Coordinates of C-alpha atoms in Angstrom, one line a residue:
M1 CA 13.8 19.8 1.6
E2 CA 10.1 19.0 2.3
L3 CA 9.3 15.8 4.2
L4 CA 6.0 14.1 4.9
V5 CA 6.0 13.6 8.7
G6 CA 2.4 12.8 9.4
R7 CA -1.2 12.7 8.4
I8 CA -4.2 13.9 10.4
G9 CA -6.6 11.2 11.4
R10 CA -10.0 11.3 13.0
A11 CA -11.3 13.9 15.5
H12 CA -10.8 13.0 19.2
G13 CA -13.4 14.5 21.5
L14 CA -15.4 17.7 20.9
R15 CA -12.8 20.4 21.4
G16 CA -10.8 20.2 18.1
E17 CA -8.2 17.6 19.1
V18 CA -7.2 15.2 16.4
A19 CA -5.2 12.0 16.1
V20 CA -2.0 12.2 14.0
Q21 CA -0.7 9.2 12.0
V22 CA 3.1 9.6 12.5
R23 CA 5.3 9.2 9.4
T24 CA 8.7 10.1 11.0
D25 CA 11.2 8.3 13.2
A26 CA 11.4 11.3 15.5
P27 CA 7.9 12.4 16.5
E28 CA 9.0 13.9 19.8
E29 CA 11.1 16.3 17.8
R30 CA 8.7 17.0 15.0
F31 CA 5.5 17.4 16.9
V32 CA 6.0 20.0 19.6
P33 CA 3.9 23.1 20.5
G34 CA 4.7 25.9 18.0
A35 CA 5.8 23.5 15.2
S36 CA 4.4 24.5 11.8
F37 CA 3.6 22.3 8.8
A38 CA 2.7 23.0 5.2
T39 CA -0.5 21.4 4.0
D40 CA -2.9 21.7 1.1
K41 CA -5.1 23.7 3.4
G42 CA -2.4 26.2 4.2
E43 CA 0.0 26.3 7.1
L44 CA -1.0 24.5 10.4
R45 CA 0.6 25.2 13.7
I46 CA 0.5 22.9 16.8
D47 CA -0.9 24.5 20.0
A48 CA -0.7 21.4 22.2
V49 CA 0.3 17.8 21.8
R50 CA 0.1 14.6 24.0
W51 CA 0.4 10.9 23.7
S52 CA -2.5 8.5 24.6
S53 CA -2.3 4.7 24.4
G54 CA 0.5 5.0 21.8
R55 CA -1.4 7.6 19.7
L56 CA -0.3 11.1 19.0
L57 CA -3.0 13.6 19.7
A58 CA -2.7 17.3 18.8
Y59 CA -4.5 20.6 18.9
F60 CA -3.9 22.9 15.9
H61 CA -4.1 26.6 16.1
G62 CA -7.6 27.9 15.2
V63 CA -9.4 24.6 15.5
H64 CA -11.7 24.6 18.5
D65 CA -14.4 22.1 17.8
R66 CA -15.1 18.7 16.3
T67 CA -16.4 20.1 13.1
G68 CA -13.2 21.9 12.4
A69 CA -11.2 18.8 13.4
E70 CA -13.1 16.6 11.0
R71 CA -12.4 19.1 8.1
L72 CA -8.7 18.4 8.7
R73 CA -9.0 14.6 8.4
G74 CA -6.7 13.1 5.8
T75 CA -4.5 16.2 5.6
D76 CA -0.8 15.5 5.0
L77 CA 1.7 17.3 7.3
V78 CA 4.9 18.4 5.5
A79 CA 7.9 19.7 7.4
E80 CA 11.0 21.5 6.1
V81 CA 14.1 19.6 7.0
P82 CA 17.8 19.9 6.0
D83 CA 18.7 18.3 2.6
D84 CA 21.2 16.0 4.2
E85 CA 19.0 14.7 6.9
R86 CA 18.5 10.9 7.1
P87 CA 16.5 8.6 9.4
E88 CA 18.4 7.3 12.4
D89 CA 17.3 3.7 11.8
P90 CA 19.2 2.3 8.7
D91 CA 16.2 0.2 7.8
E92 CA 14.0 3.3 7.5
F93 CA 13.8 5.6 4.5
Y94 CA 12.2 8.9 3.6
D95 CA 9.7 8.9 0.7
H96 CA 11.9 11.0 -1.5
Q97 CA 14.8 8.4 -1.1
L98 CA 12.6 5.7 -2.5
V99 CA 10.7 7.5 -5.3
G100 CA 12.6 7.0 -8.6
L101 CA 14.4 3.8 -7.6
A102 CA 14.3 0.9 -10.1
A103 CA 12.3 -2.2 -8.8
V104 CA 14.0 -5.5 -9.7
T105 CA 13.1 -9.0 -8.6
V106 CA 15.6 -11.3 -6.9
A107 CA 15.7 -13.2 -10.2
G108 CA 16.9 -10.1 -12.0
E109 CA 13.7 -9.2 -13.8
N110 CA 12.8 -5.6 -14.2
V111 CA 9.5 -4.7 -12.5
G112 CA 9.5 -0.9 -13.1
E113 CA 10.1 2.3 -11.2
V114 CA 8.9 3.4 -7.7
T115 CA 6.6 6.4 -8.2
E116 CA 5.1 6.8 -4.8
V117 CA 5.1 5.5 -1.2
V118 CA 1.5 4.8 -0.1
H119 CA 1.1 5.1 3.7
L120 CA -1.7 3.0 5.1
P121 CA -2.5 2.4 8.8
M122 CA -1.3 -1.2 8.8
Q123 CA 1.7 -0.9 6.4
D124 CA 3.3 1.1 3.7
L125 CA 3.2 0.2 0.0
L126 CA 5.5 1.0 -2.9
A127 CA 3.6 2.0 -6.0
V128 CA 5.7 0.7 -8.9
R129 CA 5.0 1.8 -12.5
T130 CA 5.6 -1.1 -14.9
P131 CA 7.1 -0.9 -18.4
D132 CA 3.6 -1.2 -19.9
A133 CA 2.4 1.9 -18.0
G134 CA 0.6 -0.3 -15.4
E135 CA 1.0 -0.2 -11.7
V136 CA 1.6 -2.7 -8.9
L137 CA 1.5 -2.1 -5.2
V138 CA 4.3 -3.8 -3.3
P139 CA 4.0 -4.2 0.5
F140 CA 7.1 -2.4 1.9
V141 CA 8.1 -5.2 4.4
A142 CA 11.4 -7.0 4.7
A143 CA 10.0 -10.3 3.6
I144 CA 9.0 -8.9 0.2
V145 CA 11.5 -6.0 -0.2
P146 CA 14.6 -7.5 1.3
E147 CA 17.0 -4.8 0.1
V148 CA 17.0 -1.1 -0.6
D149 CA 20.2 -0.1 -2.5
L150 CA 20.4 3.7 -2.5
E151 CA 23.9 3.6 -4.0
H152 CA 22.8 1.7 -7.1
R153 CA 19.3 3.3 -7.1
R154 CA 17.2 0.1 -6.8
V155 CA 15.0 -1.9 -4.6
L156 CA 15.1 -5.7 -4.6
I157 CA 11.7 -7.4 -4.6
D158 CA 11.0 -11.1 -3.7
P159 CA 7.4 -11.3 -4.8
P160 CA 5.0 -14.0 -3.6
P161 CA 2.9 -15.7 -6.3
G162 CA 0.4 -13.3 -7.9
L163 CA 1.8 -10.1 -6.5
L164 CA 3.1 -8.9 -9.9
G165 CA 0.1 -10.1 -11.8
D166 CA 1.6 -13.4 -13.0
V167 CA -0.9 -16.2 -13.5
E168 CA 0.0 -19.8 -12.7
D169 CA -1.0 -22.4 -15.3
D170 CA -3.1 -24.1 -12.7
D171 CA -5.2 -20.9 -12.4
V172 CA -6.1 -20.7 -16.1
P173 CA -9.8 -21.5 -16.6
G174 CA -10.4 -24.8 -18.3
D175 CA -7.1 -26.3 -17.3
E176 CA -8.9 -28.5 -14.8
L177 CA -9.9 -30.7 -17.8
D178 CA -6.3 -31.3 -19.0
G179 CA -5.3 -34.9 -18.8
V180 CA -8.9 -36.2 -18.7
P181 CA -9.4 -38.7 -21.6
D182 CA -12.2 -37.9 -24.1
V183 CA -15.4 -39.8 -23.5
P184 CA -16.1 -41.9 -26.7
D185 CA -19.3 -41.3 -28.5
V186 CA -22.1 -43.7 -27.7
P187 CA -23.3 -45.5 -30.9
D188 CA -27.0 -45.3 -31.9
V189 CA -29.1 -48.3 -30.8
P190 CA -31.2 -49.8 -33.7
D191 CA -34.9 -49.9 -33.2
V192 CA -36.2 -53.3 -32.1
P193 CA -39.5 -54.5 -33.8
G194 CA -42.3 -54.4 -31.2
G195 CA -40.0 -52.9 -28.7
G196 CA -42.2 -50.8 -26.6
P197 CA -41.9 -50.0 -23.0
E198 CA -41.2 -53.0 -20.7
G199 CA -44.3 -55.0 -20.0
S200 CA -46.3 -53.7 -22.9
R201 CA -47.7 -55.8 -25.8

């Protein structure tokens, strides 16, 4: 089974070293000298790896300068793992476990189907395809996705207002005039003979 375990970030220094955004719960096991990964640029093999200020830094075979390192930026690193492998943390999930799950709100409303897990530096998002072929991005955090039920193939979503595209009545343009009484028309004032500007004769 193929598993996304990381993504190459920006170049670090001038000798080809790169930062790696970790997407696995066992980076010390995945990222070791000699480890190989499948990528859209071909196979990449780690020559050296170290940690610095909580970041994983790595040298890949054949990359010796900053130019080569910058070419790798944004590359996904995919590892081959056993089909029955699962994360050690019960609150963590591999992408393939989430893709295809039904997305349902806590009120029982069908939202759609998870089609992708989008990995961002600050948090992960679940891309959900809605029944009308649209898409919503749901932050994959416990406050919004309180339950992942693999047995019943669904994720439970507790969406904050606006997340799923719903519009509150108070947000509809023009509603701010509701409840305001109509202003009566002002009757025409008849002309007064000799009525010029004040003080004129």
